[in-house]
mmCIF file of C-alpha atoms in Angstrom:
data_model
loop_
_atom_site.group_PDB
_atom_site.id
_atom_site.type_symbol
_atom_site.label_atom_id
_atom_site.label_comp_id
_atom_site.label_asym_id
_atom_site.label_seq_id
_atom_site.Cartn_x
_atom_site.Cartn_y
_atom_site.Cartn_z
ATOM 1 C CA UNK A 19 90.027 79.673 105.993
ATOM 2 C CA UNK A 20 88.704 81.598 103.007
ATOM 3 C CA UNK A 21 89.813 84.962 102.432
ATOM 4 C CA UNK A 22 87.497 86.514 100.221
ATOM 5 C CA UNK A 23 88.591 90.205 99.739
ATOM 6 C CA UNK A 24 90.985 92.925 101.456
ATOM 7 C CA UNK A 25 88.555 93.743 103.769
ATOM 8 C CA UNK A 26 88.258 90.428 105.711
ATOM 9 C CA UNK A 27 92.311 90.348 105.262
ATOM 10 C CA UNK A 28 92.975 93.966 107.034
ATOM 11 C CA UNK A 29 90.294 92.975 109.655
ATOM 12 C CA UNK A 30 92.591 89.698 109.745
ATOM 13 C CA UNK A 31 95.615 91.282 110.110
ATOM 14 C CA UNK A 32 94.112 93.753 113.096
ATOM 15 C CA UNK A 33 93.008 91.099 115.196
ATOM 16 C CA UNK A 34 96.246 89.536 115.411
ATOM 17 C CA UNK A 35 98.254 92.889 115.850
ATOM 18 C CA UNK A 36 100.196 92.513 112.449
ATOM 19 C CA UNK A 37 98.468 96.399 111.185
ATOM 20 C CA UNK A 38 100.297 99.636 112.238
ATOM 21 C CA UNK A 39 97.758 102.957 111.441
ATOM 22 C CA UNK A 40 99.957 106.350 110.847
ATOM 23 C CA UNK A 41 97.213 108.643 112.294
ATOM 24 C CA UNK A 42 99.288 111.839 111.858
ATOM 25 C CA UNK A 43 98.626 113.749 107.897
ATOM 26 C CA UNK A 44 101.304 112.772 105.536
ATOM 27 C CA UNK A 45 102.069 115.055 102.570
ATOM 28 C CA UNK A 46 102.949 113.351 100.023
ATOM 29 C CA UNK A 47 104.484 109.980 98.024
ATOM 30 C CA UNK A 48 108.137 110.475 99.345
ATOM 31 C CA UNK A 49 106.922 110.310 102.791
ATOM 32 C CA UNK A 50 104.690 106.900 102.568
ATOM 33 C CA UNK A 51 107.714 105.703 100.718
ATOM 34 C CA UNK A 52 110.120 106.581 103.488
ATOM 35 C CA UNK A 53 108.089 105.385 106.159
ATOM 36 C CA UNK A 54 107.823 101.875 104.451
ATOM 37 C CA UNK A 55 111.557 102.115 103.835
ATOM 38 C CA UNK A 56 112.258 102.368 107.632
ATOM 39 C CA UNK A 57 109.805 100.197 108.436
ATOM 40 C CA UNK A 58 111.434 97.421 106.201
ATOM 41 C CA UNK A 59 115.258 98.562 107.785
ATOM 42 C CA UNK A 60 113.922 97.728 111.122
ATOM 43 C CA UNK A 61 111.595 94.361 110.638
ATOM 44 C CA UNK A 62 113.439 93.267 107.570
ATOM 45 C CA UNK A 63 110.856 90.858 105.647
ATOM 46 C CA UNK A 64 108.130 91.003 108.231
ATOM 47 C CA UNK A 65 107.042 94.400 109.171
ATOM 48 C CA UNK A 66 103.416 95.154 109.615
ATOM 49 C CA UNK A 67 100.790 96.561 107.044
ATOM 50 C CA UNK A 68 100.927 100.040 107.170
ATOM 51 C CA UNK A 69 97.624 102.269 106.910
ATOM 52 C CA UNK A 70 98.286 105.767 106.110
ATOM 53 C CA UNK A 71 95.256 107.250 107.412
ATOM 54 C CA UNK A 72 95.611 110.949 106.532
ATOM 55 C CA UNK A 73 96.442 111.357 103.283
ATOM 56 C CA UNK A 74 96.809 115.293 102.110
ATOM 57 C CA UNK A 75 94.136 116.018 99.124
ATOM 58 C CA UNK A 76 92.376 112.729 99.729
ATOM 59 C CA UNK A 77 90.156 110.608 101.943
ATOM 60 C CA UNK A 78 90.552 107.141 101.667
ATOM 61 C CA UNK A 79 93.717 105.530 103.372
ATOM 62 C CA UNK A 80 96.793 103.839 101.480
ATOM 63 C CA UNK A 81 97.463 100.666 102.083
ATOM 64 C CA UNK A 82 101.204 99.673 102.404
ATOM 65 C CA UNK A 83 103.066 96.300 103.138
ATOM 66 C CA UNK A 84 99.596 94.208 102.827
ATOM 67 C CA UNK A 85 101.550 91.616 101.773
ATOM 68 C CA UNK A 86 104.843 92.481 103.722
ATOM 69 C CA UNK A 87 106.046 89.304 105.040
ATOM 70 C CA UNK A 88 105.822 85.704 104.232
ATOM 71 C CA UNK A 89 103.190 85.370 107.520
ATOM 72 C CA UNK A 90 100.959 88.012 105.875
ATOM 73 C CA UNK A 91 101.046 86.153 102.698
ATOM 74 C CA UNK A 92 100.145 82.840 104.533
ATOM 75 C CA UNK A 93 97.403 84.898 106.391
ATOM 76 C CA UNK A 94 96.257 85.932 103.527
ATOM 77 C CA UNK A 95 95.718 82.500 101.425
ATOM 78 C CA UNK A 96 94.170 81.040 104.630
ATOM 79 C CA UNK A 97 96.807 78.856 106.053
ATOM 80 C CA UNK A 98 96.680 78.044 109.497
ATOM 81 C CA UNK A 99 100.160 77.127 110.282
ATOM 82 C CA UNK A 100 100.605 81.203 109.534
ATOM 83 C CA UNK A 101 102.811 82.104 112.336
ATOM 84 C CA UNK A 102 105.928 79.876 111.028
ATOM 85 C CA UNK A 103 105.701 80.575 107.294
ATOM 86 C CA UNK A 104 108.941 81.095 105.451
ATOM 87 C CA UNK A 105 109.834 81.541 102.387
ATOM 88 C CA UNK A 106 109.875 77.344 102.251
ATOM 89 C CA UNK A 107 106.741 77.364 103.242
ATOM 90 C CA UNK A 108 105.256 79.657 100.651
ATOM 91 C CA UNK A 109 107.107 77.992 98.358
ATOM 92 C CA UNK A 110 105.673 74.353 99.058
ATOM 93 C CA UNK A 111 102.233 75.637 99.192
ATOM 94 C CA UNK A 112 102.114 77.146 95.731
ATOM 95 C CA UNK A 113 103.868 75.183 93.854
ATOM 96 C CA UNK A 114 101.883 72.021 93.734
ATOM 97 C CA UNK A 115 98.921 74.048 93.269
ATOM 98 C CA UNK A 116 100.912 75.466 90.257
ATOM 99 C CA UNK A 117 101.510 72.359 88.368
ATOM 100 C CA UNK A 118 98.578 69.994 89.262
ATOM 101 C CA UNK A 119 95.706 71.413 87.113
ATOM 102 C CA UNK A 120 93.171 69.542 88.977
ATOM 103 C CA UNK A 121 93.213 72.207 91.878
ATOM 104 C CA UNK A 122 92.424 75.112 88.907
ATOM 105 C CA UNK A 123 89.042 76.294 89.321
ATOM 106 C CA UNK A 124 87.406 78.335 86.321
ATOM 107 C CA UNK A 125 85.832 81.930 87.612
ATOM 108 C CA UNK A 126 82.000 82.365 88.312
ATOM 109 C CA UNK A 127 80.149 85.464 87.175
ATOM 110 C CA UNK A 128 77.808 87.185 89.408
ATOM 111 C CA UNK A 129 75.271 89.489 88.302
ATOM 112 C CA UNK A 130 76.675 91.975 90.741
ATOM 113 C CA UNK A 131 79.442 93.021 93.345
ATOM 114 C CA UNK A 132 80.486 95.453 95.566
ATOM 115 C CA UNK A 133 83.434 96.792 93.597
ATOM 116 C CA UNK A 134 80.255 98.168 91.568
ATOM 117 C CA UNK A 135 78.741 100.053 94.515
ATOM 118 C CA UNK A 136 79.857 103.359 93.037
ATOM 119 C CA UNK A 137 79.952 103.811 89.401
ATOM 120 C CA UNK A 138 81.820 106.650 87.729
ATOM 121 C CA UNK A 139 81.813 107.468 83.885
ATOM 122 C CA UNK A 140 81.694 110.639 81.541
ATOM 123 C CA UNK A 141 83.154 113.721 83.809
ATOM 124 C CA UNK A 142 83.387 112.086 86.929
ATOM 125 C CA UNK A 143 85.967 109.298 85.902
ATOM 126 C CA UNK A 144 89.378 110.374 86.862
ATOM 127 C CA UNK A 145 92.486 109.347 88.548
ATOM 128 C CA UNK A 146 92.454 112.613 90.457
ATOM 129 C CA UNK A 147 90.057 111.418 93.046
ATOM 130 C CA UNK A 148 92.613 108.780 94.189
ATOM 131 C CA UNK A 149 96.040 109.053 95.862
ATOM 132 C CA UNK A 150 98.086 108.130 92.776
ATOM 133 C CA UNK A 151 101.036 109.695 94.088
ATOM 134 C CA UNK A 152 104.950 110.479 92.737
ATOM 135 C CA UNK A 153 106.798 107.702 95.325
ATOM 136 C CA UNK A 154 110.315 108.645 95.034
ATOM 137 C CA UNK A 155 111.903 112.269 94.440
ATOM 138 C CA UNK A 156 113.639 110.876 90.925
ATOM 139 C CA UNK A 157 110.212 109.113 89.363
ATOM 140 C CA UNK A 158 109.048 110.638 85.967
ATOM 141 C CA UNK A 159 105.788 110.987 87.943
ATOM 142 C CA UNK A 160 102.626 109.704 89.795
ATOM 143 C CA UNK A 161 102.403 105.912 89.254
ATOM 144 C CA UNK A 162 99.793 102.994 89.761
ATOM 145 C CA UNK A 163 102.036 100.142 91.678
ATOM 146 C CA UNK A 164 99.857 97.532 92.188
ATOM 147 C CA UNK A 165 97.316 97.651 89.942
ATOM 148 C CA UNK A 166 96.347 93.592 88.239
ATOM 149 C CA UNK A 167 95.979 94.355 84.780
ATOM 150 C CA UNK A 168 92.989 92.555 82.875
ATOM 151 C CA UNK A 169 93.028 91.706 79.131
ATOM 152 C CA UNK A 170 91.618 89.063 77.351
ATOM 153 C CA UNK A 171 92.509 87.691 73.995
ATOM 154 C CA UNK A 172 89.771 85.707 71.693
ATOM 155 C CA UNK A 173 92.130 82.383 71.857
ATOM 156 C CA UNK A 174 93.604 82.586 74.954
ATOM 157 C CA UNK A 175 91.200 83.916 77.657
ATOM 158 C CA UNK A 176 92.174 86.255 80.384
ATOM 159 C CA UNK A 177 95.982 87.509 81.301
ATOM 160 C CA UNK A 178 96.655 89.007 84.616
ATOM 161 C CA UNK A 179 99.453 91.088 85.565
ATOM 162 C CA UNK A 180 101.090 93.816 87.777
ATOM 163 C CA UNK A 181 102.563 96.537 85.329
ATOM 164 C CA UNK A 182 104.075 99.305 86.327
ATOM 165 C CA UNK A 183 101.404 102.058 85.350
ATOM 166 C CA UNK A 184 102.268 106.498 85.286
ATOM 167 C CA UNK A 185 99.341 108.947 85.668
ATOM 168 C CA UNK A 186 99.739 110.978 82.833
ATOM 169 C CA UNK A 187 96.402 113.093 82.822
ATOM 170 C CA UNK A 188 93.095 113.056 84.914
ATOM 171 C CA UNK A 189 91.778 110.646 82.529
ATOM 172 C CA UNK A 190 95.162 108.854 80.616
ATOM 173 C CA UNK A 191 97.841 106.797 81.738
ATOM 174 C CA UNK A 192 100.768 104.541 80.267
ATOM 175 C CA UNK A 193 100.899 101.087 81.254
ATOM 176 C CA UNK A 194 104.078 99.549 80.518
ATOM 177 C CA UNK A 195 104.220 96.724 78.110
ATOM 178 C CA UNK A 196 107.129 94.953 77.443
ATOM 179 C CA UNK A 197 107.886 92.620 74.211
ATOM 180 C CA UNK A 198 108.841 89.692 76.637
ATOM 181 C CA UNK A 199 105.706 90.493 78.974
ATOM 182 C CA UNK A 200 102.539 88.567 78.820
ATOM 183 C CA UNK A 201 100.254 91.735 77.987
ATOM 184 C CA UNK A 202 103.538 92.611 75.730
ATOM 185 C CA UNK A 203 102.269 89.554 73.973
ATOM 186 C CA UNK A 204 98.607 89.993 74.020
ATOM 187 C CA UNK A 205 99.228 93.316 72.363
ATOM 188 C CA UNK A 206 101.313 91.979 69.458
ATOM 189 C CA UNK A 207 98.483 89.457 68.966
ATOM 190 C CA UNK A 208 95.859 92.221 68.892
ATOM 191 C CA UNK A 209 98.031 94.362 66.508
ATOM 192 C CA UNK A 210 98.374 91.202 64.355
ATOM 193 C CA UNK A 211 94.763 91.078 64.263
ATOM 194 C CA UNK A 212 94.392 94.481 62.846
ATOM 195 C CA UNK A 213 93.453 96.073 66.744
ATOM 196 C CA UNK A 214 94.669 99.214 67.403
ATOM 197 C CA UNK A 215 92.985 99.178 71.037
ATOM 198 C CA UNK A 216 92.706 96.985 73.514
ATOM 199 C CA UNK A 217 90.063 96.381 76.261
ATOM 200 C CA UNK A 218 91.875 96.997 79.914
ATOM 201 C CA UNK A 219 91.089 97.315 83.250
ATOM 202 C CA UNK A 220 92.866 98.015 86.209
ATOM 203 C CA UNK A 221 92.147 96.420 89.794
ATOM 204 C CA UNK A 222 92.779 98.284 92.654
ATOM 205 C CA UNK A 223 92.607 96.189 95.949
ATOM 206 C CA UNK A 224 91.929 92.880 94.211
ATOM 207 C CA UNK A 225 91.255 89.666 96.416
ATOM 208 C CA UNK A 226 94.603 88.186 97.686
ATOM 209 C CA UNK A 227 94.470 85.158 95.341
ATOM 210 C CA UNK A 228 93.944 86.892 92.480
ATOM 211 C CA UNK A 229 96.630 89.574 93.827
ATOM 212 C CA UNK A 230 99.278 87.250 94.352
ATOM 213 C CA UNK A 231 98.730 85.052 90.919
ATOM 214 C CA UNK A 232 98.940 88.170 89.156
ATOM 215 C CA UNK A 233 102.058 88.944 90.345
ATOM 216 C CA UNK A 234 103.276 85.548 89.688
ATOM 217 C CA UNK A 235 104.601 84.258 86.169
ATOM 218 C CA UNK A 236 102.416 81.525 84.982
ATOM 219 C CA UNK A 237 104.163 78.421 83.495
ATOM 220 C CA UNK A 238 102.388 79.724 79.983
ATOM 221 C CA UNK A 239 100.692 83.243 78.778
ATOM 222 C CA UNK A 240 98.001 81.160 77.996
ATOM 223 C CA UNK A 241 97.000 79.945 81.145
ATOM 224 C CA UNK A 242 94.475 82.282 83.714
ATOM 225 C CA UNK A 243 95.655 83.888 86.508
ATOM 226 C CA UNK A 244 91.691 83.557 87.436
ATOM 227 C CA UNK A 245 92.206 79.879 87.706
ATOM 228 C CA UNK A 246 94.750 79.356 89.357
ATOM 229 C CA UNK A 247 93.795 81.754 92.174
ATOM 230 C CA UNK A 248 91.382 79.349 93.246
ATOM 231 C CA UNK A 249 94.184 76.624 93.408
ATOM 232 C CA UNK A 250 95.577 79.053 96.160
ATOM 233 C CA UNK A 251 92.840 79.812 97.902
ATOM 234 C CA UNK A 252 90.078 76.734 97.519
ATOM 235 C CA UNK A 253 87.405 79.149 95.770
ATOM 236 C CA UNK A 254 86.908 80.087 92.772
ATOM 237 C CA UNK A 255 86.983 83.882 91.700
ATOM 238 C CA UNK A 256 83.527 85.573 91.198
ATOM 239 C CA UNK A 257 83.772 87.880 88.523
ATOM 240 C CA UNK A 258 81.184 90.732 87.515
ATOM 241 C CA UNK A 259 80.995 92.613 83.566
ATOM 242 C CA UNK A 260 82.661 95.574 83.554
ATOM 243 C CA UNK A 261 80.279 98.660 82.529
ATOM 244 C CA UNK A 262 82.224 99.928 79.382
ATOM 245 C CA UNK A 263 84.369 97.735 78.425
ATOM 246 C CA UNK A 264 84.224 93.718 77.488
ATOM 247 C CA UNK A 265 85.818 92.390 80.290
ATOM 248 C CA UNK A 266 85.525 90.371 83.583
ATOM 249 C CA UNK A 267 87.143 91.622 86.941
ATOM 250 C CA UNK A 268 86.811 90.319 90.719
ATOM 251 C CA UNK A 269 83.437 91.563 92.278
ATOM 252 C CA UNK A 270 85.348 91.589 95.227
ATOM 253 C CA UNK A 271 87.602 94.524 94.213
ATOM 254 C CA UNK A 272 88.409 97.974 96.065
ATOM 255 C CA UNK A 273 88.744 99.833 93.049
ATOM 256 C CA UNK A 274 88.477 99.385 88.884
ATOM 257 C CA UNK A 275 89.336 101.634 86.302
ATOM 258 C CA UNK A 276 87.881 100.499 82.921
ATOM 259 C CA UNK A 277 89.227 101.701 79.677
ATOM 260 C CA UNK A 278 91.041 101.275 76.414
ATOM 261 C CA UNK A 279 94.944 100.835 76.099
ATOM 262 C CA UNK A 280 95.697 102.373 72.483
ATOM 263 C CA UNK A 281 98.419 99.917 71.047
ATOM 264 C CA UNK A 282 99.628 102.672 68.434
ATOM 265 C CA UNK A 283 99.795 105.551 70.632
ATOM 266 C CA UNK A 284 102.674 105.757 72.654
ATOM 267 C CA UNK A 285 103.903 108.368 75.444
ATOM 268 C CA UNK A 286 107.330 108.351 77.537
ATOM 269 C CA UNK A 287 107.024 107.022 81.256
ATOM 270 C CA UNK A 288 109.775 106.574 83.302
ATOM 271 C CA UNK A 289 111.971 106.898 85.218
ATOM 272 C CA UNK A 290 110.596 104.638 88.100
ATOM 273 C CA UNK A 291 112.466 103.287 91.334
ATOM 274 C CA UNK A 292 112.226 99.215 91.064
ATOM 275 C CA UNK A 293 112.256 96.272 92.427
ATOM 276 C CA UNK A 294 116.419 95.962 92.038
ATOM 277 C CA UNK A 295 116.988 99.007 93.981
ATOM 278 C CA UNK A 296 117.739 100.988 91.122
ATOM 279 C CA UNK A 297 116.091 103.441 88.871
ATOM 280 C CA UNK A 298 114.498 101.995 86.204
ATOM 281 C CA UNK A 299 115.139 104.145 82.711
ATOM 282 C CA UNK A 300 111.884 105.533 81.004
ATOM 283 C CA UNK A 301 110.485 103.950 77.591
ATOM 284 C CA UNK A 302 107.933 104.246 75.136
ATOM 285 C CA UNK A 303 105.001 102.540 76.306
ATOM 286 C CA UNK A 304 100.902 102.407 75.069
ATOM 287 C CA UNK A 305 98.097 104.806 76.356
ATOM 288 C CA UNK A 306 95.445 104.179 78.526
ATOM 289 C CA UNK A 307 92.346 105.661 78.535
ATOM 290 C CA UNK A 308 89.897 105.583 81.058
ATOM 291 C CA UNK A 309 86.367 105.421 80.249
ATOM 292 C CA UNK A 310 85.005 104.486 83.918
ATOM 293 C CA UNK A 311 86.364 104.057 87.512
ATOM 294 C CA UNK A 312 83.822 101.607 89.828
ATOM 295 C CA UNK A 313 84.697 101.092 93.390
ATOM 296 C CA UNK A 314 83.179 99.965 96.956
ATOM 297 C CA UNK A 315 81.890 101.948 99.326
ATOM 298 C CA UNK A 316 84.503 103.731 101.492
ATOM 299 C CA UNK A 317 87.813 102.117 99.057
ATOM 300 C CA UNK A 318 91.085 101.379 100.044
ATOM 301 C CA UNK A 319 93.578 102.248 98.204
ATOM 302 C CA UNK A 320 96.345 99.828 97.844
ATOM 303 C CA UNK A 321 99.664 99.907 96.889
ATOM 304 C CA UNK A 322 103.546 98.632 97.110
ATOM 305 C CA UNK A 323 106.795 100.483 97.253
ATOM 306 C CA UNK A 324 109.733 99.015 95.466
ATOM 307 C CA UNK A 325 113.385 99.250 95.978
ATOM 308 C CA UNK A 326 114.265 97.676 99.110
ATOM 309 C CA UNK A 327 115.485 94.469 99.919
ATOM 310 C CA UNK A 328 112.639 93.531 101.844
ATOM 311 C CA UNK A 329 109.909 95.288 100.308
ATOM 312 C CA UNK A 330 106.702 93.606 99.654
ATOM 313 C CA UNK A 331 107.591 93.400 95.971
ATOM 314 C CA UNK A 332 110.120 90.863 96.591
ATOM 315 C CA UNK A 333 108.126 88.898 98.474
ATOM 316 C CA UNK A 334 104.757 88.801 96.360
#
């Protein structure tokens, strides 16, 4: 079966009891995280989704543990045998779909998609109006942590990839990008090119496919994350122009924040709680700014917690 976007996946994921709502308010990052932390002590690699209804200072939900467990991640790709996945399992789905080429699928690009609906530039596009939130006590500050970062280079096409990303102002964030990282990469080649900016976008929510290839390591930077999320899920990607910047992003998408990532100006991000367990130490890392935010109707917000053994971040 097809999974085409969150939404079908979370209605999914209700109808065979794998969701868990917290109803009452929570206050801030540190709680979420804590509740996903327990919630990954007690069901180890396959505790439910967790929907934070009440969120203080917003109203949209965050999504947690979407992608918590290797049968969520099966759900999620549309494989029937769901209930028994493992790790195995995972594994000897997606990697035959990784090498054989023949299963890639280019994107198709739609005049129009719901991740459109609402369309936010000038004033009225800002991070505030979304629960970007500090996570742990010790991070530097309010972070994007699953956010599948779009750029595109001239040569190679489209790069895809899940960078850890700090709130620094309503309208200005850093994304981190590493020398050894593909986007590290793409931004040495713009540089070379005489680019001081670089078109970026940020998906919020995308379509599990194109979530779970971005946070994969392609055999090559130069291959598409776009393409071979229709290995995984038998479809390809429909894709809709962003408005302000030259870019492609799922049309399928909870949320999209459009802007530039200036190459030559750098701010300090950090420290962040990662995937190791550990505090990560702050660096230097490029500025983004945003010069629109597009969303559905009614968005989820989703997001992952790293640190723990189990969290979704090892899994995906």
């Amino acid at each position: 079966m097809y999974v085409g976007d969150v939404r079908q996946f979370m209605r999914i994921l209700e109808e065979v009891g794998r969701t868990h709502h917290v109803t009452r308010e929570v206050q801030d990052g540190p709680e979420i995280a804590a509740v996903v932390w327990e919630a990954n002590e007690r069901f180890a690699a396959d505790g439910p989704c967790l929907v934070f209804d009440r969120v203080r200072g917003f109203d949209l939900p965050v999504i947690k543990n979407l992608y918590g467990s290797y049968r969520h991640l099966a759900l999620s790709l549309g494989l029937s045998n769901w209930e028994q996945a493992s790790f195995k399992d995972m594994r000897d789905y997606v990697a035959p779909r990784l090498e054989s080429k023949k299963l890639w699928q280019p994107p198709t690009l739609v005049s129009e998609g719901p991740c459109q609906d609402v369309v936010l530039t000038g004033a009225e596009a800002t991070f505030d109006r979304f629960p970007i939130l500090k996570w742990h006590h010790w991070d530097g500050g309010p972070y994007i942590t699953f956010g599948a970062t779009v750029n595109k280079d001239p040569q190679w096409g489209y790069n895809l990839g899940v960078y850890r990303t700090m709130k620094k102002s309503p309208t200005t964030a850093t994304i981190m990008t590493g020398q050894m990282q593909d986007i590290g990469i793409y931004a040495a080649r713009a540089l070379k090119r005489g680019q001081k900016v670089m078109d970026t976008a940020i998906v919020i929510g995308a379509p599990p496919s194109v979530a779970v290839a971005s946070a994969m390591k392609m055999p090559s930077v130069k291959e598409s994350e776009y393409e071979f999320a229709a290995a995984l899920s038998g479809e390809p990607v429909p894709l809709v122009r962003c408005k302000t910047v030259d870019l492609e992003v799922p049309a399928y998408a909870e949320i999209v924040f459009e802007g530039k990532l200036h190459l030559t100006e750098t701010q300090f991000e950090g420290p962040f709680g990662e995937v190791p367990g550990t505090t990560e130490q702050g660096v230097e890392s490029p500025t983004f700014h945003l010069s629109a935010v597009t969303h559905r109707r009614n968005p989820l917000y989703v997001s992952t917690t790293a640190g723990h053994m189990y969290s979704e971040s090892v899994i995906v």
